[in-house]
Coordinates of C-alpha atoms in Angstrom, one line a residue:
Chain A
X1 CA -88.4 38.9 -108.5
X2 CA -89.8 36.2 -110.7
X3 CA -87.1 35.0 -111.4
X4 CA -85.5 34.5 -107.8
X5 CA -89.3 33.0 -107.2
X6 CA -88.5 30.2 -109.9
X7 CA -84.9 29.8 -108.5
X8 CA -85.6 29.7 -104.7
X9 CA -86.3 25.6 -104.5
X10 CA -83.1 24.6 -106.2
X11 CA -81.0 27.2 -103.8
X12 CA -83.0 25.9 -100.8
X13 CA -82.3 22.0 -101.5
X14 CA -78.5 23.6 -102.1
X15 CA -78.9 25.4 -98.8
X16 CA -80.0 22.0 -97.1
X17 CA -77.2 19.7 -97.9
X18 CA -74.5 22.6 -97.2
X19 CA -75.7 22.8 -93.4
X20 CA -75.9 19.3 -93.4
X21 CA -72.1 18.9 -94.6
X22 CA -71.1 21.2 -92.4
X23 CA -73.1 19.7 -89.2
X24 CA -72.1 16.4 -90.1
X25 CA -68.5 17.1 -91.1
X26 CA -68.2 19.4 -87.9
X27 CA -69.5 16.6 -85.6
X28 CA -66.7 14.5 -87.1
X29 CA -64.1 16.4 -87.2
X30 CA -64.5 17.6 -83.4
X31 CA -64.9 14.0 -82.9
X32 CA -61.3 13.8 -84.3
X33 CA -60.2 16.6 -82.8
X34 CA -60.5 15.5 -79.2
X35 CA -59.4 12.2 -80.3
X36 CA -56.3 13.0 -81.8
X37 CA -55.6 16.2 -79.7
X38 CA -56.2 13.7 -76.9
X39 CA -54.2 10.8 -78.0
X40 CA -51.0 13.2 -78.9
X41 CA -50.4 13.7 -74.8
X42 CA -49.6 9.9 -74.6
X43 CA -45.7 10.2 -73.9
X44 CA -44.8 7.3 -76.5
X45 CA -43.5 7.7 -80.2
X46 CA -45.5 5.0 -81.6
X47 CA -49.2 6.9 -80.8
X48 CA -47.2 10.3 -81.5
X49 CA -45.6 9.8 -84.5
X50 CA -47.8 8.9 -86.7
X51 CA -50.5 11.3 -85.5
X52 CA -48.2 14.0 -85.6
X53 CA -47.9 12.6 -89.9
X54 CA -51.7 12.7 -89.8
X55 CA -51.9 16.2 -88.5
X56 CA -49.1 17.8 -90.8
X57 CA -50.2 16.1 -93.8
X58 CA -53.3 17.7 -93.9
X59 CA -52.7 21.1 -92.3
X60 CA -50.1 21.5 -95.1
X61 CA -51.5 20.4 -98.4
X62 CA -54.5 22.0 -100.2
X63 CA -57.8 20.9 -99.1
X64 CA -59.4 20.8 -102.7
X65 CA -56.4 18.5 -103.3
X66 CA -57.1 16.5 -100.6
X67 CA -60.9 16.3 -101.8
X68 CA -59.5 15.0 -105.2
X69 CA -57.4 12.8 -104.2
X70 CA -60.1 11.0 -102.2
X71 CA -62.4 11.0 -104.7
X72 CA -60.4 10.2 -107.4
X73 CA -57.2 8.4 -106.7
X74 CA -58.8 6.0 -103.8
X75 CA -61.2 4.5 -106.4
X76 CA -58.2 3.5 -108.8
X77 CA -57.1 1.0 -105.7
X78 CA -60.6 -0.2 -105.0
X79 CA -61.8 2.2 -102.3
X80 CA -64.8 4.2 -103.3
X81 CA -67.1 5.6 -101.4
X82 CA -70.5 7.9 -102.6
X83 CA -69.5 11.7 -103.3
X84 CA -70.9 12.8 -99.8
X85 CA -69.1 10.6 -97.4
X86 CA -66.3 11.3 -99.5
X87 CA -66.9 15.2 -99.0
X88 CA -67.7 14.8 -95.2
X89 CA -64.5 12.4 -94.4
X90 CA -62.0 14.8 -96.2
X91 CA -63.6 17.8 -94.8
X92 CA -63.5 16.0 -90.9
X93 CA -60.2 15.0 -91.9
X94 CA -58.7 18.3 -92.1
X95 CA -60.4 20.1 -90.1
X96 CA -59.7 17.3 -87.2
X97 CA -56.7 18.2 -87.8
X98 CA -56.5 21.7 -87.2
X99 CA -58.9 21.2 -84.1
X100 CA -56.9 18.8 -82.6
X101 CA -53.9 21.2 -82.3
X102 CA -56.8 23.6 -80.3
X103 CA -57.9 20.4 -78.0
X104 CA -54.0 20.0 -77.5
X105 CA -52.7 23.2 -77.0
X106 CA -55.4 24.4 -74.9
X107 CA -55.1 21.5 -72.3
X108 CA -51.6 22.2 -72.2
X109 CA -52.1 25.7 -71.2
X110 CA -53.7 24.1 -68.0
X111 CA -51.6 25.1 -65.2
X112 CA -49.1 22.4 -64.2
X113 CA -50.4 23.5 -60.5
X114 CA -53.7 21.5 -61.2
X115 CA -52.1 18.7 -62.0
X116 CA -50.1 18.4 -59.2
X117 CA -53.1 19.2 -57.2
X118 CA -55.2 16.1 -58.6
X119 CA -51.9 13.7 -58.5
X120 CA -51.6 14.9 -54.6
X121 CA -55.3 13.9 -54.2
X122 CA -54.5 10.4 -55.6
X123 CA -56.7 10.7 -59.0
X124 CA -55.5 8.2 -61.0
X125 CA -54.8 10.1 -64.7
X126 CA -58.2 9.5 -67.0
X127 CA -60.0 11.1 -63.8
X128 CA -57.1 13.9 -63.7
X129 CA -58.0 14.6 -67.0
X130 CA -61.8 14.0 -67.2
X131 CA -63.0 15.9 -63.7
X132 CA -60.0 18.3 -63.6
X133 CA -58.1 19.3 -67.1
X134 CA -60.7 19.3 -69.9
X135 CA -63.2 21.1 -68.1
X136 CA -61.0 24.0 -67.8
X137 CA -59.5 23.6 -71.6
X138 CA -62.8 23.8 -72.4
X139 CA -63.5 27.3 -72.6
X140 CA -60.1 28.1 -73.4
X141 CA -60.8 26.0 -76.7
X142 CA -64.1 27.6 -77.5
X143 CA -63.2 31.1 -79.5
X144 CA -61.3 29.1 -81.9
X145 CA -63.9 26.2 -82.3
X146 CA -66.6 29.2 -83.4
X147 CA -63.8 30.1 -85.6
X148 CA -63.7 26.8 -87.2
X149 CA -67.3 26.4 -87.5
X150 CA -67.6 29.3 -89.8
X151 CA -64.7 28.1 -92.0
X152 CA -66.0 24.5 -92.3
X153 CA -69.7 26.5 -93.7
X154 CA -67.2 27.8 -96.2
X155 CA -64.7 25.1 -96.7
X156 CA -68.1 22.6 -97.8
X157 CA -68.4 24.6 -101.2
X158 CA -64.9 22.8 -102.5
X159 CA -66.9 19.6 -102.0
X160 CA -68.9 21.1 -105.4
X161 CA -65.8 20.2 -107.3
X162 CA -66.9 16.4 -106.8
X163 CA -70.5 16.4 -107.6
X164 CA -72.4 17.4 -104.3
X165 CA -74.9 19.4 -105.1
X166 CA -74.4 22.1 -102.0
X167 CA -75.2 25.8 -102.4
X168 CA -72.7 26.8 -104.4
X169 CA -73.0 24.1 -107.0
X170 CA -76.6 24.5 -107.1
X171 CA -76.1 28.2 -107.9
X172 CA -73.2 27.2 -110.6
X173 CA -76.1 24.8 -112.2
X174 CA -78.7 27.5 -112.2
X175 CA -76.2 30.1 -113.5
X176 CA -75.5 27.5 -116.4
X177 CA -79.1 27.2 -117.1
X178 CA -80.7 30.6 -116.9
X179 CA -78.1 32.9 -116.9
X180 CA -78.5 35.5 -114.7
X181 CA -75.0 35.3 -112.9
X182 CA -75.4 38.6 -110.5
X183 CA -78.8 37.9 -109.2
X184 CA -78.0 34.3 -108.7
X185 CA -75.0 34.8 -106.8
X186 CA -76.2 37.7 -105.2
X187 CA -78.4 35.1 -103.8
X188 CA -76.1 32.4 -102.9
X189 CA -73.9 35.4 -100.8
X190 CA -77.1 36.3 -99.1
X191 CA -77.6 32.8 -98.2
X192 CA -73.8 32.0 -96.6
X193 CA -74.8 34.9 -94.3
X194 CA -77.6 33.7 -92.9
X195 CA -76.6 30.2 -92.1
X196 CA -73.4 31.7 -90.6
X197 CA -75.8 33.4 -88.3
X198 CA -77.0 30.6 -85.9
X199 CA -73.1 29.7 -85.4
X200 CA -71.9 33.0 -84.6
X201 CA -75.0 33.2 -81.9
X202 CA -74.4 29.7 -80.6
X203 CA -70.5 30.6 -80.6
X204 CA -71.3 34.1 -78.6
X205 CA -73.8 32.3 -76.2
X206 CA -71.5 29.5 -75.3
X207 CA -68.2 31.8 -74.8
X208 CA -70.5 33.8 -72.4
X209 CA -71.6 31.1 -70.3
X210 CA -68.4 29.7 -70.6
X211 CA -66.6 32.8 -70.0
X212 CA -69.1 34.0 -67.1
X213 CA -69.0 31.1 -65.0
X214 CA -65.5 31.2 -65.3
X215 CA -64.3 34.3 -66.0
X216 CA -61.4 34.4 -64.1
X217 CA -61.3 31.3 -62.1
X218 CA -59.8 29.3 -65.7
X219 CA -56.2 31.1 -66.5
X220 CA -56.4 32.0 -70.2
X221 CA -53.3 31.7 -72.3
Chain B
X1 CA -32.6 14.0 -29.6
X2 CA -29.4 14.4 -30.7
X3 CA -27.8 17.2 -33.4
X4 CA -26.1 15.5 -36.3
X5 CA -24.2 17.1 -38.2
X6 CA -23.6 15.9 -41.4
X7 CA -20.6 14.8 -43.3
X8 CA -20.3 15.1 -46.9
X9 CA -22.3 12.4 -48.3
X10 CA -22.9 11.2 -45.3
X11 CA -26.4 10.2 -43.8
X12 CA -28.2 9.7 -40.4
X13 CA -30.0 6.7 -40.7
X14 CA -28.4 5.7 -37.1
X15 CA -29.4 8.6 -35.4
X16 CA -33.2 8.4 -35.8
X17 CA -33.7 4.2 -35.1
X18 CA -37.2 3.8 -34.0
X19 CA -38.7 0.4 -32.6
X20 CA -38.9 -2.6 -35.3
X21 CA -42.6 -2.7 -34.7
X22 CA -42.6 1.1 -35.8
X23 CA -41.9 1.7 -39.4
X24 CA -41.8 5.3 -40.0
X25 CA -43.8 7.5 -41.4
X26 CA -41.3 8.6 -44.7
X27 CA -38.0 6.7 -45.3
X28 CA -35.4 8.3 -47.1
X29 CA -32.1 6.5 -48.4
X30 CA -29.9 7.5 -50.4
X31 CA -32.0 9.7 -52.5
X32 CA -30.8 12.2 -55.3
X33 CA -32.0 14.1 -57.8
X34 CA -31.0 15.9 -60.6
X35 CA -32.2 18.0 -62.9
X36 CA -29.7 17.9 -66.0
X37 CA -26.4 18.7 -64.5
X38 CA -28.0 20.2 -61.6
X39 CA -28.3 18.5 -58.4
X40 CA -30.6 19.0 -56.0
X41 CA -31.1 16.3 -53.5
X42 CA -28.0 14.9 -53.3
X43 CA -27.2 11.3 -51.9
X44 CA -30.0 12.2 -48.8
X45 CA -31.2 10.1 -46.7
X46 CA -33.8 10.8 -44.0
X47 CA -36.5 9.5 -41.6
X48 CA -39.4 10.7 -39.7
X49 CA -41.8 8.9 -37.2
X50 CA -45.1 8.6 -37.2
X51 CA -47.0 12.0 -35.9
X52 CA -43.5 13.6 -36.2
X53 CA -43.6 17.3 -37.2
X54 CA -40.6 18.3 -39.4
X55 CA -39.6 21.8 -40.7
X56 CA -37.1 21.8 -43.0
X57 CA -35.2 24.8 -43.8
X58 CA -32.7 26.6 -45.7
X59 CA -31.8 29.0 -48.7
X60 CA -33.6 29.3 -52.1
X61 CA -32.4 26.3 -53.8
X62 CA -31.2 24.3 -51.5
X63 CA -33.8 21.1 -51.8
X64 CA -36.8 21.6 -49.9
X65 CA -39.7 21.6 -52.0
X66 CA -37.8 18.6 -53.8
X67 CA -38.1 16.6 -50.8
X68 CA -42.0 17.3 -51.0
X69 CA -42.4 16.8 -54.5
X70 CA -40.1 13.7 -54.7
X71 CA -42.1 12.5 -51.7
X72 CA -45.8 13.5 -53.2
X73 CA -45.0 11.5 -56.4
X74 CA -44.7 14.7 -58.3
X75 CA -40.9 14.4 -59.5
X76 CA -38.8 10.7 -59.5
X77 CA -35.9 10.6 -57.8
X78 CA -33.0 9.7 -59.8
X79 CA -30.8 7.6 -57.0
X80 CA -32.0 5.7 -54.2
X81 CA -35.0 4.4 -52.3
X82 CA -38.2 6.4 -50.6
X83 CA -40.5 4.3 -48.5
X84 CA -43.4 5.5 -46.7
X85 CA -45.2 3.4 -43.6
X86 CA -42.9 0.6 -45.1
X87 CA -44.1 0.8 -48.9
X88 CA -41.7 1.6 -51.8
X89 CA -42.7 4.3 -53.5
X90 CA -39.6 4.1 -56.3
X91 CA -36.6 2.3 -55.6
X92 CA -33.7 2.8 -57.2
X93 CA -34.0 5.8 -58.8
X94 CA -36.9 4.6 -60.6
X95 CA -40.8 5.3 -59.7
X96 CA -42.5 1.9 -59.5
X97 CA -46.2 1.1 -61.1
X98 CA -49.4 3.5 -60.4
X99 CA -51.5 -0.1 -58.7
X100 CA -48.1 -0.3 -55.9
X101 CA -47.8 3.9 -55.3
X102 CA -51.2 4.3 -55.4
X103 CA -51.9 3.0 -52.2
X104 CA -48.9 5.0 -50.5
X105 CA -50.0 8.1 -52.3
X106 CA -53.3 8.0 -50.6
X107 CA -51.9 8.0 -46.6
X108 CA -49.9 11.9 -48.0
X109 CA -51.7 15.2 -48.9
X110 CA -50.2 18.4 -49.9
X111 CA -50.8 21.9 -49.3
X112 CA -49.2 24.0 -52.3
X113 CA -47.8 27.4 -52.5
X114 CA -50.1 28.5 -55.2
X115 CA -53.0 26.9 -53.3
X116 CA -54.0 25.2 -56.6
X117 CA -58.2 25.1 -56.1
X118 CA -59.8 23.9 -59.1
X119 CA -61.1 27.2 -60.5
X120 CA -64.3 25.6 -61.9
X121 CA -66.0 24.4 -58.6
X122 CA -66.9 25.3 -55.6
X123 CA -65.3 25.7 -52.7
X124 CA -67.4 22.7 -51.3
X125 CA -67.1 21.2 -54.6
X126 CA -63.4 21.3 -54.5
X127 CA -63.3 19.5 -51.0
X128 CA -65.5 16.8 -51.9
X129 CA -64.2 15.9 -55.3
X130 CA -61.5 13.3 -54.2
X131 CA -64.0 11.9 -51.1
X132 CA -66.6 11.3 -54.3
X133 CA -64.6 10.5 -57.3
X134 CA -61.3 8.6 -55.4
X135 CA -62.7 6.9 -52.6
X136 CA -66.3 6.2 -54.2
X137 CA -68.2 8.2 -50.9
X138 CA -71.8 8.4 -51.1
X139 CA -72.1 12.4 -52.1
X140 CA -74.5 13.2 -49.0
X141 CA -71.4 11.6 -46.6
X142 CA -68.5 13.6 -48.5
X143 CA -70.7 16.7 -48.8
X144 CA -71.2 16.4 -44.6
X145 CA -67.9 15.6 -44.6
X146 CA -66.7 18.7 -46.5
X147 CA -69.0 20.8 -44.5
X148 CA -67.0 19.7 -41.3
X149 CA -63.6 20.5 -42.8
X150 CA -64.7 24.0 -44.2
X151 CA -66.0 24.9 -40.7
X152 CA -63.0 23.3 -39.0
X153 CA -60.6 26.4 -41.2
X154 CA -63.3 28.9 -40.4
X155 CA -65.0 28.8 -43.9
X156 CA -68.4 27.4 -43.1
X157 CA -70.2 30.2 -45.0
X158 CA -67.8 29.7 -48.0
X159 CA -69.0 27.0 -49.2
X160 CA -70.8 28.0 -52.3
X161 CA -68.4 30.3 -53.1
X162 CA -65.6 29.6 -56.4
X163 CA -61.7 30.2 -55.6
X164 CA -61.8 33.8 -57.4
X165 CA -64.7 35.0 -54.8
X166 CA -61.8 34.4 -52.4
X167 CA -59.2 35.9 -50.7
X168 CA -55.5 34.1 -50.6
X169 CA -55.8 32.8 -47.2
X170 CA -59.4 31.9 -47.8
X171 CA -58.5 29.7 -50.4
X172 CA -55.4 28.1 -48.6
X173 CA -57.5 27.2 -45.9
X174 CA -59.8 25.5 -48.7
X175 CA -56.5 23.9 -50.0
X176 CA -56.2 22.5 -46.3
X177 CA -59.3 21.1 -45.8
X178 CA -59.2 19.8 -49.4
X179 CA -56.1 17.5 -48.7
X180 CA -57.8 17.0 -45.2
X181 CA -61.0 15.2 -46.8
X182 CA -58.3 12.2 -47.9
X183 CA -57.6 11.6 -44.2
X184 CA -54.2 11.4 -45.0
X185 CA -51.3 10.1 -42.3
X186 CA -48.6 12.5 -43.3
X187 CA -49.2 15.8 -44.3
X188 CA -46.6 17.6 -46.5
X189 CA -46.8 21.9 -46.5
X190 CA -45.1 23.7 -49.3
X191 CA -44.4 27.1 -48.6
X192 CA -48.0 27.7 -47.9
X193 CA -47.7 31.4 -46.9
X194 CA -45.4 32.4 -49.2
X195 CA -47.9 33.4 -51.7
X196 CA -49.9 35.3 -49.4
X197 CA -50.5 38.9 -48.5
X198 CA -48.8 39.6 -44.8
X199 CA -52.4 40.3 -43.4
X200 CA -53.8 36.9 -43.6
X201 CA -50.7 34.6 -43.1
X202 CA -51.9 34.2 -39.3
X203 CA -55.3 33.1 -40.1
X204 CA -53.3 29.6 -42.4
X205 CA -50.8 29.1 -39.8
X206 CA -53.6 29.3 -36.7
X207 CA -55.0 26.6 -39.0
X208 CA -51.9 24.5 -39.4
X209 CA -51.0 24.7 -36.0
X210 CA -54.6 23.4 -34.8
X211 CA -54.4 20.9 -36.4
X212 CA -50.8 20.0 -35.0
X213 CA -52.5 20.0 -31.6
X214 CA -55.8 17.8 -32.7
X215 CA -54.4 15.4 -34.9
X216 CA -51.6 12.8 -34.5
X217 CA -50.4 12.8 -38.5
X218 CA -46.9 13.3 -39.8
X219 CA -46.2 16.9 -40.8
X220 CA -43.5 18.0 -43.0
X221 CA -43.2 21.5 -43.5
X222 CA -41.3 23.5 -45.9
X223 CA -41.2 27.3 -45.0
X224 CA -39.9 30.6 -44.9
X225 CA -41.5 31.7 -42.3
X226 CA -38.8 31.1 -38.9
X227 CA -41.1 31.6 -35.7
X228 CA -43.6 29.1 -37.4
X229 CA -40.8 26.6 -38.3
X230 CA -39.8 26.9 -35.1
X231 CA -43.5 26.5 -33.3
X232 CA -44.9 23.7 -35.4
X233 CA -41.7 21.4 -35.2
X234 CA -40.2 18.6 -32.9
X235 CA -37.7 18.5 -35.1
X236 CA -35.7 21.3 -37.8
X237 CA -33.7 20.2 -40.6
X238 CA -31.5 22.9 -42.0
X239 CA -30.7 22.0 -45.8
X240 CA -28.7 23.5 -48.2
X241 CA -27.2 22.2 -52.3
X242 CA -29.1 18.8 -51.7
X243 CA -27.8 18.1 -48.4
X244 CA -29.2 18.2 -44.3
X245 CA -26.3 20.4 -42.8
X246 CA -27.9 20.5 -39.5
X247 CA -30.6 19.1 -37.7
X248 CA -32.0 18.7 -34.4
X249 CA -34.7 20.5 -31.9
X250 CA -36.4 23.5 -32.5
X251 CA -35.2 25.4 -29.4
X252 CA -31.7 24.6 -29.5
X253 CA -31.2 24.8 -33.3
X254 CA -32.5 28.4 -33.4
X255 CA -31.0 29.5 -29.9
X256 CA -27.2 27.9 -30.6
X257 CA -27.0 26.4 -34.0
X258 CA -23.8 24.1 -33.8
X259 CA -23.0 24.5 -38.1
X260 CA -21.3 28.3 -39.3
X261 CA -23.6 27.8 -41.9
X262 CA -26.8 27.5 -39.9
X263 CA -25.8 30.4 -38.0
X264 CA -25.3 32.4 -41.0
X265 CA -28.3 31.5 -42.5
X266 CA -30.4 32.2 -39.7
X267 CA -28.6 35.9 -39.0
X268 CA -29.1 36.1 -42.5
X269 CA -32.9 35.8 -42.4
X270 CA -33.0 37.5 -39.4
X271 CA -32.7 40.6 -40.6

């Protein structure tokens, strides 16, 4: 008990920065998300294309690759940037990418019936989509977003590998100086848990709102 | 009016001349469409006036609904010109830009099959939406306006209610009045009651058919249902594969249809 009372600070600061990778990597990424997902319904191959590049390239090689290569290789041809914007681009990176197939997929599974229904009341298209399509694929997207959210708390602990001192990290360091692997990481297990729980509460809350307001009047695919 | 009857690739354009100082309503010439090898307006060309009611009618198939769609702006056609009060609204088997249909678009409304309510508002909400957000209407005037329209289909309690609170004919007579709010000049019906249980078919055609009485616009209406084709219209078309086999007034082209086909299809239904 001592011991975890001489430990707690170092875990705390490592408990700090991995909700603030994940907040700020998570508010990127959906930024990217509905950007891309967005931007992959314009009908022409020159926006498609190379989006379509974007997303498979990173939903199809290994994150902690992806990490490395960023904070390695990019240096080499003059691009550097500190350890955690590094960490947070990669992480929004890939997980934009992954969103964006949830922002696109879920506005397509908007009825074709509403769209006719907003073209035959003359909206021209960004209204179509802004006051009639996204509101519905909202909620459709929101189970999988909550889904994300918990990953990307997980996913943060790669960013270790390149010198941010997050939770896991922190817990490697103390491990390294005091020993005491099992109580340590004991610890670090406990803590995961407990920041999970203020997504998995905000995730329940907003599929209930969005699900009771709705429920039934938004076709779910 | 005369009953034309059609020759193969043929078209009517001399049997419906209205006065140069009247363009009508909806010009047709020429039109097909296909989807892949499948043809489904094929080489059609059509008219019809101002405050003209139209049924068209006919087999599964046979082009209806594509004459709505094409005419809504919801498919291109892939031949020939449509024109409404005048305006191109694709020529040549092309669709033209949004700033030149845009303004053609807004004098047609729709009524769908599937009724097609936005789930996430209001009934109220849903009628005001293209008064507020198209034409810019102060919300008090589009939410008075709304209020009008919702009483004028018997739903002035309903306001407040969302599409799932309602029942299928509740929420085609919101469809109505939603397409009603854009004052349009020609109003296009898709199968309205086909979707519908038998119970509450009356209560949307009673609608429909005040408003024929009330109002001078343009109706075209696509339906399955014969006694209302015949009631609503000054004019039936009987289509079938892309093509108007038979046209001509309601009374006559019921009683004594001239084409075999017709008078096959309408023993056919009939029954």
């Amino acid at each position: 008990m001592d011991f975890l009372l001489q430990i707690y600070p170092a875990l705390l600061r490592g408990a700090f920065v991995t909700m603030l990778l994940t907040l700020t990597s998570g508010a990127a990424a959906l930024a990217v998300g509905f950007a891309v997902g967005l931007a992959r319904l314009i009908p022409s191959r020159w926006v498609s294309v190379p989006l379509t590049i974007y997303v498979e390239v990173f939903r199809n090689t290994s994150s902690l690759v992806q990490i490395f290569y960023f904070f390695f290789v990019l240096p080499l041809v003059g691009i550097r940037f500190e350890a955690f914007t590094t960490g947070c681009a990669v992480l929004a990176l890939n997980f934009g990418a992954y969103l964006s197939e949830v922002v696109r997929s879920s506005i397509l599974s908007v009825d074709k019936g509403q769209y006719h229904a907003a073209i035959a009341l003359n909206m021209p298209v960004l209204l179509r989509y802004r006051r009639i399509i996204i509101p519905q694929a909202i909620p459709v997207m929101l189970p999988a977003f909550g889904n994300y959210a918990l990953e990307m708390l997980k996913a943060t602990s790669l960013v270790s590998l390149i010198t941010i001192t997050e939770l896991t990290f922190s817990g490697a360091q103390l491990v390294q100086f005091y020993g005491h692997p099992t109580e340590i990481y004991l610890s670090i297990f406990v803590i995961y848990l407990i920041l999970a729980i203020p997504f998995i509460v905000l995730n329940r809350n907003l599929e209930k709102r969005a699900g009771g307001k709705w429920k039934a009047r938004v076709p779910t695919t | 009016m005369g009953i034309a009857v059609i020759p193969k690739g043929g078209h009517v354009l001399d049997k419906f001349e209205s006065p140069a100082s009247e363009l009508p309503a909806v010009e047709f010439v020429d039109v097909s469409k296909s989807f892949g090898a499948l043809r489904v307006i094929d080489n059609l060309s059509l008219r019809i006036r101002r405050s003209e009611r139209v049924s068209l009618i006919g087999p599964s198939g046979s082009g209806k609904t594509t004459i709505l769609r094409l005419l809504m702006t919801l498919e291109k056609p892939s031949e020939g010109t449509i024109k409404v009060f005048g305006g191109a609204l694709s020529a040549g088997g092309r669709g033209l830009r949004e700033s030149e249909v845009a303004p053609l678009r807004a004098k047609i409304g729709m009524v769908f099959q599937q009724f097609n309510l936005f789930p996430h508002m209001t009934a109220l909400a849903n009628v005001m939406e293209a008064p507020v957000q198209v034409l810019r209407m102060p919300k008090p005037d589009a939410k008075a306006l709304a209020e009008s329209l919702l009483e004028r289909v018997g739903l002035k309690e309903k306001g407040a209610s969302y599409p799932s609170e309602l029942s299928g004919g509740q929420q085609q007579r919101v469809a109505i009045a939603r397409a009603l709010a854009m004052k349009p000049q020609i109003m296009l019906f898709d199968e309205i009651t086909s979707a519908l249980d038998p119970e509450v078919i009356g209560e949307v055609l009673d609608v429909v058919h005040s408003l024929a009485h009330e109002t001078k616009m343009a109706m075209l209406v696509v339906t399955h249902e014969m006694g209302f084709a015949r009631d609503i219209a000054d004019r039936v078309i009987f289509m079938e594969k892309g093509r108007i086999v038979e046209e001509g007034n309601p009374a006559k082209l019921f009683a004594s249809p001239d084409n075999i086909r017709t008078k096959a299809f309408l023993n056919a239904v009939k029954r």
